[in-house]
mmCIF file of C-alpha atoms and ligand atoms in Angstrom:
data_model
loop_
_atom_site.group_PDB
_atom_site.id
_atom_site.type_symbol
_atom_site.label_atom_id
_atom_site.label_comp_id
_atom_site.label_asym_id
_atom_site.label_seq_id
_atom_site.Cartn_x
_atom_site.Cartn_y
_atom_site.Cartn_z
ATOM 1 C CA UNK A 18 37.012 7.707 -9.960
ATOM 2 C CA UNK A 19 33.572 7.395 -10.913
ATOM 3 C CA UNK A 20 32.808 4.536 -13.520
ATOM 4 C CA UNK A 21 29.210 5.368 -14.811
ATOM 5 C CA UNK A 22 28.949 1.425 -16.193
ATOM 6 C CA UNK A 23 30.480 -0.243 -13.393
ATOM 7 C CA UNK A 24 27.145 -0.605 -11.686
ATOM 8 C CA UNK A 25 25.461 -2.020 -14.509
ATOM 9 C CA UNK A 26 25.490 -5.907 -14.816
ATOM 10 C CA UNK A 27 24.673 -7.480 -18.447
ATOM 11 C CA UNK A 28 21.372 -8.769 -17.241
ATOM 12 C CA UNK A 29 20.244 -4.971 -16.154
ATOM 13 C CA UNK A 30 21.121 -3.602 -19.724
ATOM 14 C CA UNK A 31 18.158 -5.484 -21.123
ATOM 15 C CA UNK A 32 15.318 -5.704 -18.340
ATOM 16 C CA UNK A 33 12.549 -3.656 -17.723
ATOM 17 C CA UNK A 34 13.658 -0.255 -16.959
ATOM 18 C CA UNK A 35 14.150 0.377 -13.388
ATOM 19 C CA UNK A 36 13.322 4.351 -13.580
ATOM 20 C CA UNK A 37 11.196 5.832 -16.310
ATOM 21 C CA UNK A 38 11.265 9.764 -16.580
ATOM 22 C CA UNK A 39 8.399 11.061 -18.915
ATOM 23 C CA UNK A 40 7.720 14.747 -20.160
ATOM 24 C CA UNK A 41 4.350 15.108 -20.250
ATOM 25 C CA UNK A 42 3.994 17.446 -23.352
ATOM 26 C CA UNK A 43 1.240 18.268 -25.686
ATOM 27 C CA UNK A 44 -1.629 19.182 -23.627
ATOM 28 C CA UNK A 45 -2.322 22.513 -25.407
ATOM 29 C CA UNK A 46 -2.165 20.998 -28.611
ATOM 30 C CA UNK A 47 -4.355 18.465 -27.711
ATOM 31 C CA UNK A 48 -6.927 20.979 -26.399
ATOM 32 C CA UNK A 49 -6.637 23.330 -29.810
ATOM 33 C CA UNK A 50 -7.151 20.008 -32.000
ATOM 34 C CA UNK A 51 -10.379 19.915 -30.686
ATOM 35 C CA UNK A 52 -11.482 23.695 -30.350
ATOM 36 C CA UNK A 53 -10.948 23.326 -26.489
ATOM 37 C CA UNK A 54 -9.417 25.580 -23.822
ATOM 38 C CA UNK A 55 -6.031 24.661 -22.738
ATOM 39 C CA UNK A 56 -7.112 23.839 -19.182
ATOM 40 C CA UNK A 57 -9.054 21.062 -20.870
ATOM 41 C CA UNK A 58 -5.779 19.473 -22.008
ATOM 42 C CA UNK A 59 -4.264 19.657 -18.939
ATOM 43 C CA UNK A 60 -7.143 17.799 -17.191
ATOM 44 C CA UNK A 61 -7.414 14.879 -19.612
ATOM 45 C CA UNK A 62 -3.366 15.084 -18.923
ATOM 46 C CA UNK A 63 -3.848 14.371 -15.607
ATOM 47 C CA UNK A 64 -6.392 11.506 -16.260
ATOM 48 C CA UNK A 65 -3.395 10.020 -18.735
ATOM 49 C CA UNK A 66 -0.821 10.444 -15.472
ATOM 50 C CA UNK A 67 -3.379 8.454 -13.376
ATOM 51 C CA UNK A 68 -3.387 5.786 -16.037
ATOM 52 C CA UNK A 69 0.263 5.675 -16.165
ATOM 53 C CA UNK A 70 0.890 5.484 -12.780
ATOM 54 C CA UNK A 71 -1.046 1.983 -12.610
ATOM 55 C CA UNK A 72 0.463 0.998 -15.900
ATOM 56 C CA UNK A 73 4.006 1.363 -14.561
ATOM 57 C CA UNK A 74 2.789 -0.008 -11.665
ATOM 58 C CA UNK A 75 1.854 -3.266 -13.725
ATOM 59 C CA UNK A 76 5.176 -3.315 -15.563
ATOM 60 C CA UNK A 77 7.382 -3.496 -12.602
ATOM 61 C CA UNK A 78 8.686 0.018 -12.862
ATOM 62 C CA UNK A 79 10.170 0.881 -9.720
ATOM 63 C CA UNK A 80 10.315 4.710 -10.203
ATOM 64 C CA UNK A 81 8.071 6.757 -12.304
ATOM 65 C CA UNK A 82 9.292 10.709 -12.530
ATOM 66 C CA UNK A 83 6.864 13.170 -14.127
ATOM 67 C CA UNK A 84 7.537 16.521 -15.262
ATOM 68 C CA UNK A 85 4.619 18.350 -14.170
ATOM 69 C CA UNK A 86 5.356 21.620 -13.518
ATOM 70 C CA UNK A 87 8.728 23.302 -14.777
ATOM 71 C CA UNK A 88 10.803 26.236 -13.064
ATOM 72 C CA UNK A 89 10.228 28.044 -16.518
ATOM 73 C CA UNK A 90 6.336 27.428 -16.756
ATOM 74 C CA UNK A 91 5.686 30.302 -14.313
ATOM 75 C CA UNK A 92 6.175 32.544 -17.392
ATOM 76 C CA UNK A 93 2.803 31.107 -18.902
ATOM 77 C CA UNK A 94 0.026 33.516 -18.702
ATOM 78 C CA UNK A 95 -1.258 33.705 -15.185
ATOM 79 C CA UNK A 96 -4.568 32.274 -15.787
ATOM 80 C CA UNK A 97 -2.641 28.776 -17.046
ATOM 81 C CA UNK A 98 -0.324 28.876 -14.251
ATOM 82 C CA UNK A 99 -3.154 29.594 -11.648
ATOM 83 C CA UNK A 100 -5.044 26.428 -13.577
ATOM 84 C CA UNK A 101 -2.093 23.867 -13.441
ATOM 85 C CA UNK A 102 -1.376 24.855 -9.865
ATOM 86 C CA UNK A 103 -5.126 24.223 -9.010
ATOM 87 C CA UNK A 104 -4.502 20.663 -10.940
ATOM 88 C CA UNK A 105 -1.758 20.008 -8.881
ATOM 89 C CA UNK A 106 -3.750 20.382 -5.714
ATOM 90 C CA UNK A 107 -6.821 18.508 -6.963
ATOM 91 C CA UNK A 108 -4.567 15.329 -7.793
ATOM 92 C CA UNK A 109 -2.825 15.575 -4.465
ATOM 93 C CA UNK A 110 -6.324 15.928 -2.673
ATOM 94 C CA UNK A 111 -8.306 12.900 -4.427
ATOM 95 C CA UNK A 112 -5.725 10.391 -5.549
ATOM 96 C CA UNK A 113 -3.401 10.779 -2.579
ATOM 97 C CA UNK A 114 -5.702 7.978 -0.726
ATOM 98 C CA UNK A 115 -5.628 5.836 -3.603
ATOM 99 C CA UNK A 116 -1.965 6.473 -4.195
ATOM 100 C CA UNK A 117 -1.159 5.386 -0.573
ATOM 101 C CA UNK A 118 -3.330 2.561 -0.576
ATOM 102 C CA UNK A 119 -1.584 1.325 -3.566
ATOM 103 C CA UNK A 120 1.599 1.092 -2.024
ATOM 104 C CA UNK A 121 3.170 4.072 -3.865
ATOM 105 C CA UNK A 122 5.426 6.182 -2.193
ATOM 106 C CA UNK A 123 5.292 10.208 -3.373
ATOM 107 C CA UNK A 124 8.506 12.399 -3.557
ATOM 108 C CA UNK A 125 8.724 15.782 -5.229
ATOM 109 C CA UNK A 126 11.765 17.299 -6.708
ATOM 110 C CA UNK A 127 11.991 20.661 -7.342
ATOM 111 C CA UNK A 128 12.326 24.073 -5.591
ATOM 112 C CA UNK A 129 10.311 24.375 -2.373
ATOM 113 C CA UNK A 130 11.408 27.582 -1.370
ATOM 114 C CA UNK A 131 8.849 30.412 -2.321
ATOM 115 C CA UNK A 132 5.987 28.265 -3.044
ATOM 116 C CA UNK A 133 2.611 29.529 -1.504
ATOM 117 C CA UNK A 134 2.180 27.599 2.008
ATOM 118 C CA UNK A 135 -0.989 25.365 0.980
ATOM 119 C CA UNK A 136 0.689 23.854 -2.190
ATOM 120 C CA UNK A 137 4.045 23.431 0.150
ATOM 121 C CA UNK A 138 1.617 21.788 2.553
ATOM 122 C CA UNK A 139 -0.183 19.417 0.352
ATOM 123 C CA UNK A 140 3.415 18.642 -1.298
ATOM 124 C CA UNK A 141 4.698 17.814 2.347
ATOM 125 C CA UNK A 142 1.864 15.921 3.419
ATOM 126 C CA UNK A 143 1.883 13.719 0.541
ATOM 127 C CA UNK A 144 5.616 12.875 0.993
ATOM 128 C CA UNK A 145 4.839 12.121 4.487
ATOM 129 C CA UNK A 146 1.940 9.994 4.372
ATOM 130 C CA UNK A 147 3.470 7.522 1.500
ATOM 131 C CA UNK A 148 7.069 7.521 3.026
ATOM 132 C CA UNK A 149 6.987 4.166 4.282
ATOM 133 C CA UNK A 150 5.231 2.862 0.965
ATOM 134 C CA UNK A 151 7.235 0.305 -0.952
ATOM 135 C CA UNK A 152 5.562 -0.941 -4.149
ATOM 136 C CA UNK A 153 6.128 2.360 -6.569
ATOM 137 C CA UNK A 154 7.834 5.230 -5.899
ATOM 138 C CA UNK A 155 5.992 8.334 -8.067
ATOM 139 C CA UNK A 156 8.433 11.105 -8.190
ATOM 140 C CA UNK A 157 6.772 14.815 -9.065
ATOM 141 C CA UNK A 158 9.104 17.402 -10.471
ATOM 142 C CA UNK A 159 7.536 20.471 -9.586
ATOM 143 C CA UNK A 160 8.790 24.105 -9.991
ATOM 144 C CA UNK A 161 11.835 21.949 -11.076
ATOM 145 C CA UNK A 162 14.561 23.209 -13.345
ATOM 146 C CA UNK A 163 17.494 20.595 -14.069
ATOM 147 C CA UNK A 164 20.079 23.795 -14.015
ATOM 148 C CA UNK A 165 18.200 25.317 -11.104
ATOM 149 C CA UNK A 166 18.473 21.917 -9.265
ATOM 150 C CA UNK A 167 22.495 21.877 -9.758
ATOM 151 C CA UNK A 168 23.092 25.471 -8.874
ATOM 152 C CA UNK A 169 21.103 24.686 -5.546
ATOM 153 C CA UNK A 170 23.470 21.858 -5.247
ATOM 154 C CA UNK A 171 26.529 23.767 -5.959
ATOM 155 C CA UNK A 172 25.323 25.807 -3.097
ATOM 156 C CA UNK A 173 24.712 23.320 -0.684
ATOM 157 C CA UNK A 174 28.233 21.499 -1.352
ATOM 158 C CA UNK A 175 30.287 24.982 -1.077
ATOM 159 C CA UNK A 176 28.382 25.567 2.220
ATOM 160 C CA UNK A 177 29.196 22.030 3.223
ATOM 161 C CA UNK A 178 32.893 22.736 2.272
ATOM 162 C CA UNK A 179 32.836 26.020 4.489
ATOM 163 C CA UNK A 180 31.429 23.974 7.110
ATOM 164 C CA UNK A 181 34.291 21.699 6.869
ATOM 165 C CA UNK A 182 31.999 18.605 6.153
ATOM 166 C CA UNK A 183 33.299 17.911 2.697
ATOM 167 C CA UNK A 184 36.840 18.104 1.668
ATOM 168 C CA UNK A 185 37.335 20.422 -1.533
ATOM 169 C CA UNK A 186 39.883 17.907 -2.832
ATOM 170 C CA UNK A 187 37.880 14.829 -2.810
ATOM 171 C CA UNK A 188 34.770 16.244 -4.643
ATOM 172 C CA UNK A 189 33.734 13.920 -7.675
ATOM 173 C CA UNK A 190 30.275 13.362 -9.453
ATOM 174 C CA UNK A 191 29.047 11.068 -6.990
ATOM 175 C CA UNK A 192 29.782 13.967 -4.225
ATOM 176 C CA UNK A 193 27.680 16.275 -6.156
ATOM 177 C CA UNK A 194 24.882 14.016 -6.879
ATOM 178 C CA UNK A 195 24.132 13.503 -3.024
ATOM 179 C CA UNK A 196 23.403 17.495 -3.308
ATOM 180 C CA UNK A 197 21.212 17.185 -5.980
ATOM 181 C CA UNK A 198 17.350 16.698 -5.270
ATOM 182 C CA UNK A 199 17.512 13.256 -6.566
ATOM 183 C CA UNK A 200 20.218 12.019 -4.129
ATOM 184 C CA UNK A 201 18.327 9.023 -2.997
ATOM 185 C CA UNK A 202 17.198 8.209 -6.642
ATOM 186 C CA UNK A 203 18.431 6.165 -9.442
ATOM 187 C CA UNK A 204 19.350 7.768 -12.282
ATOM 188 C CA UNK A 205 16.400 7.297 -15.089
ATOM 189 C CA UNK A 206 16.909 4.084 -17.625
ATOM 190 C CA UNK A 207 14.535 5.570 -19.907
ATOM 191 C CA UNK A 208 13.137 9.152 -20.643
ATOM 192 C CA UNK A 209 10.154 9.273 -22.444
ATOM 193 C CA UNK A 210 8.525 12.671 -24.203
ATOM 194 C CA UNK A 211 5.589 12.826 -26.091
ATOM 195 C CA UNK A 212 3.995 15.274 -28.696
ATOM 196 C CA UNK A 213 7.238 14.934 -31.233
ATOM 197 C CA UNK A 214 9.250 17.147 -29.524
ATOM 198 C CA UNK A 215 12.554 16.505 -29.164
ATOM 199 C CA UNK A 216 14.315 17.983 -26.314
ATOM 200 C CA UNK A 217 15.295 17.728 -22.706
ATOM 201 C CA UNK A 218 13.726 21.349 -21.892
ATOM 202 C CA UNK A 219 15.871 21.462 -18.691
ATOM 203 C CA UNK A 220 14.550 17.794 -17.124
ATOM 204 C CA UNK A 221 16.924 15.863 -15.286
ATOM 205 C CA UNK A 222 19.924 17.008 -16.886
ATOM 206 C CA UNK A 223 22.474 15.539 -14.821
ATOM 207 C CA UNK A 224 20.640 12.309 -14.208
ATOM 208 C CA UNK A 225 19.680 11.287 -17.937
ATOM 209 C CA UNK A 226 23.621 11.319 -18.650
ATOM 210 C CA UNK A 227 23.442 7.655 -19.823
ATOM 211 C CA UNK A 228 19.625 7.380 -19.982
ATOM 212 C CA UNK A 229 17.443 6.000 -23.339
ATOM 213 C CA UNK A 230 15.153 8.204 -25.215
ATOM 214 C CA UNK A 231 11.943 7.352 -26.688
ATOM 215 C CA UNK A 232 9.883 10.260 -28.651
ATOM 216 C CA UNK A 233 6.648 9.677 -29.101
ATOM 217 C CA UNK A 234 4.199 11.123 -31.597
ATOM 218 C CA UNK A 235 0.997 11.276 -29.423
ATOM 219 C CA UNK A 236 -0.209 14.012 -27.352
ATOM 220 C CA UNK A 237 0.175 13.337 -23.700
ATOM 221 C CA UNK A 238 -3.502 13.294 -22.851
ATOM 222 C CA UNK A 239 -3.697 10.424 -25.835
ATOM 223 C CA UNK A 240 -0.897 8.417 -23.958
ATOM 224 C CA UNK A 241 -2.313 4.931 -22.977
ATOM 225 C CA UNK A 242 -0.943 2.076 -21.235
ATOM 226 C CA UNK A 243 0.155 0.361 -24.889
ATOM 227 C CA UNK A 244 2.407 3.496 -25.578
ATOM 228 C CA UNK A 245 4.266 2.755 -22.342
ATOM 229 C CA UNK A 246 4.278 -0.776 -23.369
ATOM 230 C CA UNK A 247 5.706 0.183 -26.686
ATOM 231 C CA UNK A 248 8.527 2.643 -25.027
ATOM 232 C CA UNK A 249 9.374 -0.075 -22.716
ATOM 233 C CA UNK A 250 9.929 -2.545 -25.450
ATOM 234 C CA UNK A 251 11.982 -0.091 -27.626
ATOM 235 C CA UNK A 252 13.788 0.564 -24.663
ATOM 236 C CA UNK A 253 14.536 -3.091 -24.047
ATOM 237 C CA UNK A 254 15.846 -3.795 -27.361
ATOM 238 C CA UNK A 255 18.585 -1.226 -27.069
ATOM 239 C CA UNK A 256 21.887 -1.651 -25.957
ATOM 240 C CA UNK A 257 23.345 0.503 -23.465
ATOM 241 C CA UNK A 258 27.075 0.938 -23.060
ATOM 242 C CA UNK A 259 27.356 3.809 -20.568
ATOM 243 C CA UNK A 260 30.488 5.356 -22.321
ATOM 244 C CA UNK A 261 32.207 1.871 -22.713
ATOM 245 C CA UNK A 262 32.184 -0.574 -25.242
ATOM 246 C CA UNK A 263 29.696 -3.903 -25.529
ATOM 247 C CA UNK A 264 30.866 -7.069 -24.173
ATOM 248 C CA UNK A 265 31.811 -8.838 -27.332
ATOM 249 C CA UNK A 266 33.636 -6.046 -28.989
ATOM 250 C CA UNK A 267 35.734 -5.913 -26.201
ATOM 251 C CA UNK A 268 38.630 -8.196 -27.782
ATOM 252 C CA UNK A 269 38.129 -6.444 -31.235
HETATM 253 C C1 FPP B 19 3.205 20.344 -21.151
HETATM 254 O O1 FPP B 19 2.131 20.448 -22.422
HETATM 255 C C2 FPP B 19 2.398 19.901 -20.002
HETATM 256 C C3 FPP B 19 3.017 20.814 -18.797
HETATM 257 C C4 FPP B 19 3.168 21.847 -19.304
HETATM 258 C C5 FPP B 19 2.052 20.120 -17.898
HETATM 259 C C6 FPP B 19 1.968 18.980 -17.409
HETATM 260 C C7 FPP B 19 0.910 18.863 -16.343
HETATM 261 C C8 FPP B 19 -0.020 17.912 -16.402
HETATM 262 C C9 FPP B 19 0.126 16.705 -17.268
HETATM 263 C C10 FPP B 19 -1.186 17.969 -15.482
HETATM 264 C C11 FPP B 19 -0.528 18.428 -14.122
HETATM 265 C C12 FPP B 19 0.243 17.751 -12.943
HETATM 266 C C13 FPP B 19 0.049 16.957 -12.028
HETATM 267 C C14 FPP B 19 0.961 15.909 -11.594
HETATM 268 C C15 FPP B 19 -1.287 17.076 -11.504
HETATM 269 P P1 FPP B 19 1.921 22.169 -22.938
HETATM 270 O O2 FPP B 19 0.708 22.967 -22.168
HETATM 271 O O3 FPP B 19 3.079 22.623 -23.180
HETATM 272 O O4 FPP B 19 1.415 21.436 -24.076
HETATM 273 P P2 FPP B 19 1.723 22.142 -25.814
HETATM 274 O O5 FPP B 19 3.065 22.163 -25.932
HETATM 275 O O6 FPP B 19 0.857 21.469 -26.595
HETATM 276 O O7 FPP B 19 1.519 23.700 -25.882
#
């Protein structure tokens, strides 16, 4: 039986989140409010991401996951998709050396099949170069959708059952989790979404089952280290029960 709360001690409940995941929303509205093209918002969003990686590292956050491009984002106008892919390429080309120097390990989640060879090559390179780093983990969700990830995991699990590697009767939540893109990654403790929208938008559907959510009104390009500090503070004031009861209420 899988007891989600069993792995979490009382001290863990109140400490700095080990894993923060961010839905970086509002780039388009940030640009529009300034009379700028949407790409300007995405560019400013990349700068906010740079600052956030540094701030997260300063906070002692071990894992930072960012929703860079969803499996549904392909339906945006072709020019915007091209711009977003271009920004990802620039980000990796320009920032990889600094990330590596700072000891950041880069990991990419999402479906890599069918991606253009140059993008796939850059993602592979970022992971390979930084694979032994230990200061912090930056997880980039790219061509990522939570439902798609679960479907791909189910397919892999079925193949493993057919190959006799997994006993179908012994499948539990941990078995399926081991086939997700996030198999080696702890579940997010805190999910932050900017821009005032209050949705998960297909982000980490499985992994966010017991996450705390903090929704902030600012557009992503305006997100600063003090917004991160605020979100962490709100998180640490929350009481996480993982479906159980608070220790002080056990006897009631
Ligand atoms: C949501 O804003 C943001 C995105 C769809 C992409 C986020 C991408 C970046 C911050 C830059 C690229 C990332 C990397 C890793 C280089 P929106 O466009 O949906 O904003 P809107 O809701 O105001 O229109």
